[in-house]
mmCIF file with all atom_site columns, C-alpha atoms in Angstrom:
data_model
loop_
_atom_site.group_PDB
_atom_site.id
_atom_site.type_symbol
_atom_site.label_atom_id
_atom_site.label_alt_id
_atom_site.label_comp_id
_atom_site.label_asym_id
_atom_site.label_entity_id
_atom_site.label_seq_id
_atom_site.pdbx_PDB_ins_code
_atom_site.Cartn_x
_atom_site.Cartn_y
_atom_site.Cartn_z
_atom_site.occupancy
_atom_site.B_iso_or_equiv
_atom_site.pdbx_formal_charge
_atom_site.auth_seq_id
_atom_site.auth_comp_id
_atom_site.auth_asym_id
_atom_site.auth_atom_id
_atom_site.pdbx_PDB_model_num
ATOM 1   C CA . MET A 1 1   ? 55.089 28.690 -9.464  1.00 60.00 ? 22  MET A CA 1
ATOM 2   C CA . LYS A 1 2   ? 52.954 28.367 -12.610 1.00 80.00 ? 23  LYS A CA 1
ATOM 3   C CA . LYS A 1 3   ? 50.437 31.109 -13.176 1.00 92.00 ? 24  LYS A CA 1
ATOM 4   C CA . THR A 1 4   ? 46.746 30.237 -13.324 1.00 96.00 ? 25  THR A CA 1
ATOM 5   C CA . ALA A 1 5   ? 45.326 31.416 -16.647 1.00 98.00 ? 26  ALA A CA 1
ATOM 6   C CA . ILE A 1 6   ? 41.701 32.577 -16.501 1.00 98.00 ? 27  ILE A CA 1
ATOM 7   C CA . LEU A 1 7   ? 39.476 33.542 -19.427 1.00 98.00 ? 28  LEU A CA 1
ATOM 8   C CA . PHE A 1 8   ? 36.144 35.307 -18.907 1.00 98.00 ? 29  PHE A CA 1
ATOM 9   C CA . VAL A 1 9   ? 33.599 34.884 -21.696 1.00 98.00 ? 30  VAL A CA 1
ATOM 10  C CA . CYS A 1 10  ? 30.365 36.635 -22.631 1.00 98.00 ? 31  CYS A CA 1
ATOM 11  C CA . MET A 1 11  ? 28.711 37.192 -25.990 1.00 98.00 ? 32  MET A CA 1
ATOM 12  C CA . GLY A 1 12  ? 30.374 40.305 -27.422 1.00 97.00 ? 33  GLY A CA 1
ATOM 13  C CA . ASN A 1 13  ? 33.236 40.946 -24.971 1.00 98.00 ? 34  ASN A CA 1
ATOM 14  C CA . ILE A 1 14  ? 32.237 44.561 -24.329 1.00 98.00 ? 35  ILE A CA 1
ATOM 15  C CA . CYS A 1 15  ? 30.228 44.480 -21.075 1.00 98.00 ? 36  CYS A CA 1
ATOM 16  C CA . ARG A 1 16  ? 30.331 41.485 -18.755 1.00 98.00 ? 37  ARG A CA 1
ATOM 17  C CA . SER A 1 17  ? 33.585 39.692 -19.552 1.00 98.00 ? 38  SER A CA 1
ATOM 18  C CA . PRO A 1 18  ? 35.764 42.836 -19.613 1.00 98.00 ? 39  PRO A CA 1
ATOM 19  C CA . SER A 1 19  ? 34.106 43.926 -16.351 1.00 98.00 ? 40  SER A CA 1
ATOM 20  C CA . ALA A 1 20  ? 35.010 40.551 -14.826 1.00 98.00 ? 41  ALA A CA 1
ATOM 21  C CA . GLU A 1 21  ? 38.559 40.762 -16.207 1.00 98.00 ? 42  GLU A CA 1
ATOM 22  C CA . GLY A 1 22  ? 39.055 44.263 -14.839 1.00 98.00 ? 43  GLY A CA 1
ATOM 23  C CA . MET A 1 23  ? 37.525 43.447 -11.458 1.00 98.00 ? 44  MET A CA 1
ATOM 24  C CA . LEU A 1 24  ? 39.621 40.308 -10.954 1.00 98.00 ? 45  LEU A CA 1
ATOM 25  C CA . ARG A 1 25  ? 42.785 42.169 -11.998 1.00 98.00 ? 46  ARG A CA 1
ATOM 26  C CA . GLN A 1 26  ? 42.046 44.937 -9.491  1.00 98.00 ? 47  GLN A CA 1
ATOM 27  C CA . LEU A 1 27  ? 41.212 42.598 -6.599  1.00 98.00 ? 48  LEU A CA 1
ATOM 28  C CA . ALA A 1 28  ? 44.175 40.329 -7.359  1.00 97.00 ? 49  ALA A CA 1
ATOM 29  C CA . GLN A 1 29  ? 46.500 43.330 -7.325  1.00 97.00 ? 50  GLN A CA 1
ATOM 30  C CA . GLU A 1 30  ? 45.065 44.539 -4.007  1.00 96.00 ? 51  GLU A CA 1
ATOM 31  C CA . ALA A 1 31  ? 45.546 41.029 -2.562  1.00 94.00 ? 52  ALA A CA 1
ATOM 32  C CA . ASN A 1 32  ? 49.134 40.777 -3.906  1.00 92.00 ? 53  ASN A CA 1
ATOM 33  C CA . LEU A 1 33  ? 48.127 37.818 -6.086  1.00 92.00 ? 54  LEU A CA 1
ATOM 34  C CA . ALA A 1 34  ? 48.399 39.401 -9.545  1.00 94.00 ? 55  ALA A CA 1
ATOM 35  C CA . HIS A 1 35  ? 51.760 37.718 -10.183 1.00 93.00 ? 56  HIS A CA 1
ATOM 36  C CA . LEU A 1 36  ? 50.017 34.328 -9.929  1.00 92.00 ? 57  LEU A CA 1
ATOM 37  C CA . LEU A 1 37  ? 47.366 35.059 -12.547 1.00 96.00 ? 58  LEU A CA 1
ATOM 38  C CA . ASP A 1 38  ? 47.094 35.472 -16.305 1.00 97.00 ? 59  ASP A CA 1
ATOM 39  C CA . ILE A 1 39  ? 43.686 37.089 -16.911 1.00 98.00 ? 60  ILE A CA 1
ATOM 40  C CA . ASP A 1 40  ? 41.908 37.749 -20.211 1.00 98.00 ? 61  ASP A CA 1
ATOM 41  C CA . SER A 1 41  ? 38.405 37.987 -21.677 1.00 98.00 ? 62  SER A CA 1
ATOM 42  C CA . ALA A 1 42  ? 36.742 37.132 -24.969 1.00 98.00 ? 63  ALA A CA 1
ATOM 43  C CA . GLY A 1 43  ? 33.363 36.828 -26.641 1.00 98.00 ? 64  GLY A CA 1
ATOM 44  C CA . THR A 1 44  ? 31.645 33.881 -28.253 1.00 98.00 ? 65  THR A CA 1
ATOM 45  C CA . HIS A 1 45  ? 30.574 36.145 -31.143 1.00 97.00 ? 66  HIS A CA 1
ATOM 46  C CA . ASP A 1 46  ? 32.627 38.347 -33.457 1.00 96.00 ? 67  ASP A CA 1
ATOM 47  C CA . TYR A 1 47  ? 30.485 41.496 -33.089 1.00 94.00 ? 68  TYR A CA 1
ATOM 48  C CA . HIS A 1 48  ? 33.050 43.710 -31.358 1.00 97.00 ? 69  HIS A CA 1
ATOM 49  C CA . ILE A 1 49  ? 36.543 42.493 -32.283 1.00 97.00 ? 70  ILE A CA 1
ATOM 50  C CA . GLY A 1 50  ? 39.011 45.290 -31.566 1.00 98.00 ? 71  GLY A CA 1
ATOM 51  C CA . ASP A 1 51  ? 36.403 47.505 -29.883 1.00 98.00 ? 72  ASP A CA 1
ATOM 52  C CA . ALA A 1 52  ? 36.797 49.069 -26.460 1.00 98.00 ? 73  ALA A CA 1
ATOM 53  C CA . PRO A 1 53  ? 34.348 47.960 -23.776 1.00 98.00 ? 74  PRO A CA 1
ATOM 54  C CA . ASP A 1 54  ? 30.929 49.618 -23.755 1.00 98.00 ? 75  ASP A CA 1
ATOM 55  C CA . SER A 1 55  ? 31.261 53.204 -22.503 1.00 98.00 ? 76  SER A CA 1
ATOM 56  C CA . ARG A 1 56  ? 28.756 52.487 -19.724 1.00 98.00 ? 77  ARG A CA 1
ATOM 57  C CA . SER A 1 57  ? 30.848 49.541 -18.505 1.00 98.00 ? 78  SER A CA 1
ATOM 58  C CA . ILE A 1 58  ? 33.941 51.752 -18.543 1.00 98.00 ? 79  ILE A CA 1
ATOM 59  C CA . ALA A 1 59  ? 32.194 54.552 -16.623 1.00 98.00 ? 80  ALA A CA 1
ATOM 60  C CA . HIS A 1 60  ? 30.669 52.338 -13.933 1.00 98.00 ? 81  HIS A CA 1
ATOM 61  C CA . ALA A 1 61  ? 33.875 50.369 -13.435 1.00 98.00 ? 82  ALA A CA 1
ATOM 62  C CA . ALA A 1 62  ? 35.886 53.602 -13.145 1.00 98.00 ? 83  ALA A CA 1
ATOM 63  C CA . LYS A 1 63  ? 33.687 54.673 -10.201 1.00 98.00 ? 84  LYS A CA 1
ATOM 64  C CA . ARG A 1 64  ? 35.048 51.596 -8.402  1.00 97.00 ? 85  ARG A CA 1
ATOM 65  C CA . GLY A 1 65  ? 38.647 52.233 -9.394  1.00 97.00 ? 86  GLY A CA 1
ATOM 66  C CA . VAL A 1 66  ? 38.639 49.575 -12.122 1.00 98.00 ? 87  VAL A CA 1
ATOM 67  C CA . ASP A 1 67  ? 40.144 50.687 -15.438 1.00 98.00 ? 88  ASP A CA 1
ATOM 68  C CA . LEU A 1 68  ? 38.696 48.933 -18.490 1.00 98.00 ? 89  LEU A CA 1
ATOM 69  C CA . THR A 1 69  ? 40.050 51.410 -21.068 1.00 98.00 ? 90  THR A CA 1
ATOM 70  C CA . PRO A 1 70  ? 43.056 49.307 -22.218 1.00 98.00 ? 91  PRO A CA 1
ATOM 71  C CA . LEU A 1 71  ? 40.869 46.272 -22.991 1.00 98.00 ? 92  LEU A CA 1
ATOM 72  C CA . ARG A 1 72  ? 39.729 45.375 -26.516 1.00 98.00 ? 93  ARG A CA 1
ATOM 73  C CA . GLY A 1 73  ? 37.154 42.892 -27.693 1.00 98.00 ? 94  GLY A CA 1
ATOM 74  C CA . ARG A 1 74  ? 38.199 39.592 -29.173 1.00 98.00 ? 95  ARG A CA 1
ATOM 75  C CA . GLN A 1 75  ? 36.530 36.308 -30.028 1.00 98.00 ? 96  GLN A CA 1
ATOM 76  C CA . VAL A 1 76  ? 37.275 32.978 -28.372 1.00 98.00 ? 97  VAL A CA 1
ATOM 77  C CA . GLU A 1 77  ? 39.809 30.967 -30.383 1.00 98.00 ? 98  GLU A CA 1
ATOM 78  C CA . LEU A 1 78  ? 40.403 27.233 -30.417 1.00 98.00 ? 99  LEU A CA 1
ATOM 79  C CA . ALA A 1 79  ? 43.855 27.798 -28.854 1.00 98.00 ? 100 ALA A CA 1
ATOM 80  C CA . ASP A 1 80  ? 42.193 29.383 -25.798 1.00 98.00 ? 101 ASP A CA 1
ATOM 81  C CA . PHE A 1 81  ? 40.938 25.997 -24.642 1.00 98.00 ? 102 PHE A CA 1
ATOM 82  C CA . ALA A 1 82  ? 44.508 24.728 -24.274 1.00 98.00 ? 103 ALA A CA 1
ATOM 83  C CA . ARG A 1 83  ? 45.990 28.025 -23.026 1.00 98.00 ? 104 ARG A CA 1
ATOM 84  C CA . PHE A 1 84  ? 43.603 28.729 -20.125 1.00 98.00 ? 105 PHE A CA 1
ATOM 85  C CA . ASP A 1 85  ? 43.173 26.747 -16.910 1.00 98.00 ? 106 ASP A CA 1
ATOM 86  C CA . LEU A 1 86  ? 39.707 28.158 -16.222 1.00 98.00 ? 107 LEU A CA 1
ATOM 87  C CA . ILE A 1 87  ? 37.227 29.408 -18.805 1.00 98.00 ? 108 ILE A CA 1
ATOM 88  C CA . LEU A 1 88  ? 34.392 31.177 -17.036 1.00 98.00 ? 109 LEU A CA 1
ATOM 89  C CA . ALA A 1 89  ? 31.165 31.938 -18.886 1.00 98.00 ? 110 ALA A CA 1
ATOM 90  C CA . MET A 1 90  ? 28.798 34.688 -17.831 1.00 98.00 ? 111 MET A CA 1
ATOM 91  C CA . ASP A 1 91  ? 25.628 32.749 -18.644 1.00 98.00 ? 112 ASP A CA 1
ATOM 92  C CA . GLU A 1 92  ? 24.218 29.415 -19.786 1.00 98.00 ? 113 GLU A CA 1
ATOM 93  C CA . ASP A 1 93  ? 24.018 30.373 -23.488 1.00 98.00 ? 114 ASP A CA 1
ATOM 94  C CA . ASN A 1 94  ? 27.697 31.277 -23.651 1.00 98.00 ? 115 ASN A CA 1
ATOM 95  C CA . LEU A 1 95  ? 28.614 28.182 -21.650 1.00 98.00 ? 116 LEU A CA 1
ATOM 96  C CA . ALA A 1 96  ? 26.709 26.052 -24.168 1.00 98.00 ? 117 ALA A CA 1
ATOM 97  C CA . ARG A 1 97  ? 28.546 27.736 -27.066 1.00 98.00 ? 118 ARG A CA 1
ATOM 98  C CA . LEU A 1 98  ? 31.874 27.116 -25.341 1.00 98.00 ? 119 LEU A CA 1
ATOM 99  C CA . LYS A 1 99  ? 30.999 23.458 -24.779 1.00 98.00 ? 120 LYS A CA 1
ATOM 100 C CA . ALA A 1 100 ? 30.150 23.092 -28.473 1.00 98.00 ? 121 ALA A CA 1
ATOM 101 C CA . LEU A 1 101 ? 33.532 24.568 -29.493 1.00 98.00 ? 122 LEU A CA 1
ATOM 102 C CA . CYS A 1 102 ? 35.705 23.005 -26.806 1.00 98.00 ? 123 CYS A CA 1
ATOM 103 C CA . PRO A 1 103 ? 37.765 19.880 -27.464 1.00 98.00 ? 124 PRO A CA 1
ATOM 104 C CA . SER A 1 104 ? 36.687 17.134 -25.053 1.00 98.00 ? 125 SER A CA 1
ATOM 105 C CA . GLN A 1 105 ? 40.030 17.048 -23.201 1.00 98.00 ? 126 GLN A CA 1
ATOM 106 C CA . HIS A 1 106 ? 39.499 20.662 -22.071 1.00 98.00 ? 127 HIS A CA 1
ATOM 107 C CA . ARG A 1 107 ? 35.796 20.603 -21.116 1.00 98.00 ? 128 ARG A CA 1
ATOM 108 C CA . HIS A 1 108 ? 36.673 20.304 -17.412 1.00 98.00 ? 129 HIS A CA 1
ATOM 109 C CA . LYS A 1 109 ? 37.925 23.913 -17.582 1.00 98.00 ? 130 LYS A CA 1
ATOM 110 C CA . LEU A 1 110 ? 34.478 25.329 -18.444 1.00 98.00 ? 131 LEU A CA 1
ATOM 111 C CA . GLN A 1 111 ? 32.283 26.773 -15.703 1.00 98.00 ? 132 GLN A CA 1
ATOM 112 C CA . LEU A 1 112 ? 29.878 29.560 -14.964 1.00 98.00 ? 133 LEU A CA 1
ATOM 113 C CA . PHE A 1 113 ? 31.671 32.478 -13.269 1.00 98.00 ? 134 PHE A CA 1
ATOM 114 C CA . MET A 1 114 ? 28.929 32.742 -10.626 1.00 98.00 ? 135 MET A CA 1
ATOM 115 C CA . HIS A 1 115 ? 29.914 29.266 -9.403  1.00 98.00 ? 136 HIS A CA 1
ATOM 116 C CA . TYR A 1 116 ? 32.316 31.198 -7.169  1.00 98.00 ? 137 TYR A CA 1
ATOM 117 C CA . ALA A 1 117 ? 29.538 33.281 -5.561  1.00 98.00 ? 138 ALA A CA 1
ATOM 118 C CA . PRO A 1 118 ? 26.697 30.884 -4.751  1.00 97.00 ? 139 PRO A CA 1
ATOM 119 C CA . HIS A 1 119 ? 25.515 33.162 -1.925  1.00 97.00 ? 140 HIS A CA 1
ATOM 120 C CA . VAL A 1 120 ? 24.444 35.790 -4.500  1.00 97.00 ? 141 VAL A CA 1
ATOM 121 C CA . GLY A 1 121 ? 21.576 33.565 -5.618  1.00 97.00 ? 142 GLY A CA 1
ATOM 122 C CA . SER A 1 122 ? 22.151 33.876 -9.372  1.00 98.00 ? 143 SER A CA 1
ATOM 123 C CA . ARG A 1 123 ? 23.829 31.334 -11.618 1.00 98.00 ? 144 ARG A CA 1
ATOM 124 C CA . ILE A 1 124 ? 24.538 34.000 -14.248 1.00 98.00 ? 145 ILE A CA 1
ATOM 125 C CA . VAL A 1 125 ? 25.855 37.513 -14.681 1.00 98.00 ? 146 VAL A CA 1
ATOM 126 C CA . PRO A 1 126 ? 22.934 39.152 -16.527 1.00 98.00 ? 147 PRO A CA 1
ATOM 127 C CA . ASP A 1 127 ? 23.620 41.067 -19.741 1.00 98.00 ? 148 ASP A CA 1
ATOM 128 C CA . PRO A 1 128 ? 23.283 44.819 -19.047 1.00 98.00 ? 149 PRO A CA 1
ATOM 129 C CA . TYR A 1 129 ? 23.557 45.930 -22.688 1.00 97.00 ? 150 TYR A CA 1
ATOM 130 C CA . CYS A 1 130 ? 19.900 46.904 -23.157 1.00 97.00 ? 151 CYS A CA 1
ATOM 131 C CA . GLY A 1 131 ? 19.531 48.121 -19.587 1.00 97.00 ? 152 GLY A CA 1
ATOM 132 C CA . GLY A 1 132 ? 20.426 51.114 -17.500 1.00 97.00 ? 153 GLY A CA 1
ATOM 133 C CA . ALA A 1 133 ? 22.800 52.147 -14.732 1.00 98.00 ? 154 ALA A CA 1
ATOM 134 C CA . THR A 1 134 ? 21.360 49.663 -12.241 1.00 98.00 ? 155 THR A CA 1
ATOM 135 C CA . ASP A 1 135 ? 22.091 46.790 -14.621 1.00 98.00 ? 156 ASP A CA 1
ATOM 136 C CA . PHE A 1 136 ? 25.719 47.822 -15.093 1.00 98.00 ? 157 PHE A CA 1
ATOM 137 C CA . GLU A 1 137 ? 26.144 48.202 -11.331 1.00 98.00 ? 158 GLU A CA 1
ATOM 138 C CA . ARG A 1 138 ? 24.633 44.732 -10.804 1.00 98.00 ? 159 ARG A CA 1
ATOM 139 C CA . VAL A 1 139 ? 27.189 43.276 -13.240 1.00 98.00 ? 160 VAL A CA 1
ATOM 140 C CA . LEU A 1 140 ? 30.008 44.851 -11.224 1.00 98.00 ? 161 LEU A CA 1
ATOM 141 C CA . ASP A 1 141 ? 28.494 43.683 -7.917  1.00 98.00 ? 162 ASP A CA 1
ATOM 142 C CA . TYR A 1 142 ? 28.275 40.119 -9.244  1.00 98.00 ? 163 TYR A CA 1
ATOM 143 C CA . CYS A 1 143 ? 31.769 40.276 -10.734 1.00 98.00 ? 164 CYS A CA 1
ATOM 144 C CA . GLU A 1 144 ? 33.159 41.525 -7.443  1.00 98.00 ? 165 GLU A CA 1
ATOM 145 C CA . GLN A 1 145 ? 31.465 38.789 -5.411  1.00 98.00 ? 166 GLN A CA 1
ATOM 146 C CA . ALA A 1 146 ? 32.495 36.023 -7.810  1.00 98.00 ? 167 ALA A CA 1
ATOM 147 C CA . SER A 1 147 ? 36.054 37.399 -8.038  1.00 98.00 ? 168 SER A CA 1
ATOM 148 C CA . VAL A 1 148 ? 36.371 37.326 -4.249  1.00 98.00 ? 169 VAL A CA 1
ATOM 149 C CA . GLY A 1 149 ? 35.217 33.696 -4.264  1.00 98.00 ? 170 GLY A CA 1
ATOM 150 C CA . LEU A 1 150 ? 37.537 32.824 -7.133  1.00 98.00 ? 171 LEU A CA 1
ATOM 151 C CA . LEU A 1 151 ? 40.536 34.411 -5.387  1.00 97.00 ? 172 LEU A CA 1
ATOM 152 C CA . LYS A 1 152 ? 39.723 32.458 -2.227  1.00 96.00 ? 173 LYS A CA 1
ATOM 153 C CA . HIS A 1 153 ? 39.621 29.258 -4.303  1.00 95.00 ? 174 HIS A CA 1
ATOM 154 C CA . LEU A 1 154 ? 42.924 30.118 -6.020  1.00 93.00 ? 175 LEU A CA 1
ATOM 155 C CA . ARG A 1 155 ? 44.648 30.887 -2.698  1.00 90.00 ? 176 ARG A CA 1
ATOM 156 C CA . GLN A 1 156 ? 43.689 27.436 -1.430  1.00 88.00 ? 177 GLN A CA 1
ATOM 157 C CA . LEU A 1 157 ? 44.835 25.860 -4.686  1.00 81.00 ? 178 LEU A CA 1
ATOM 158 C CA . HIS A 1 158 ? 48.252 27.565 -4.548  1.00 76.00 ? 179 HIS A CA 1
ATOM 159 C CA . LYS A 1 159 ? 48.710 26.673 -0.856  1.00 78.00 ? 180 LYS A CA 1
ATOM 160 C CA . SER A 1 160 ? 48.209 22.997 -1.687  1.00 71.00 ? 181 SER A CA 1
ATOM 161 C CA . GLN A 1 161 ? 50.867 23.019 -4.434  1.00 62.00 ? 182 GLN A CA 1
#
């Protein structure tokens, strides 16, 4: 069975998108679905290429058993639009940037990540960079809720194939 390739995207690829990548990896592994997924993250900007995730993201994720330490920042590339089945933006600004870069035949792959957690009541995963511990915890809460919804969606998709 073909893997589903998922790319999470925020601005710098050091807080939200690596948190989403790590959370989905962890939950997929726990649900015995990791073999069906190819998961990555990237940023729309080139600020942090090659950098580890923000130390606060690493620390808060580690409290939940999610290891972000192997991840490194990278920028979205044109090839990503063909490679990934789903490209999930953390907010409207990054979604707009992706739409501007994305070839028209791949635009159907672009969505907001929070689409998979409508019950949370937020369309976006807010940027915690200038915030404190509560903001980083909120990012992880949102990523967990949206990842659960995404995995449910993917299970249904794979059952129908």
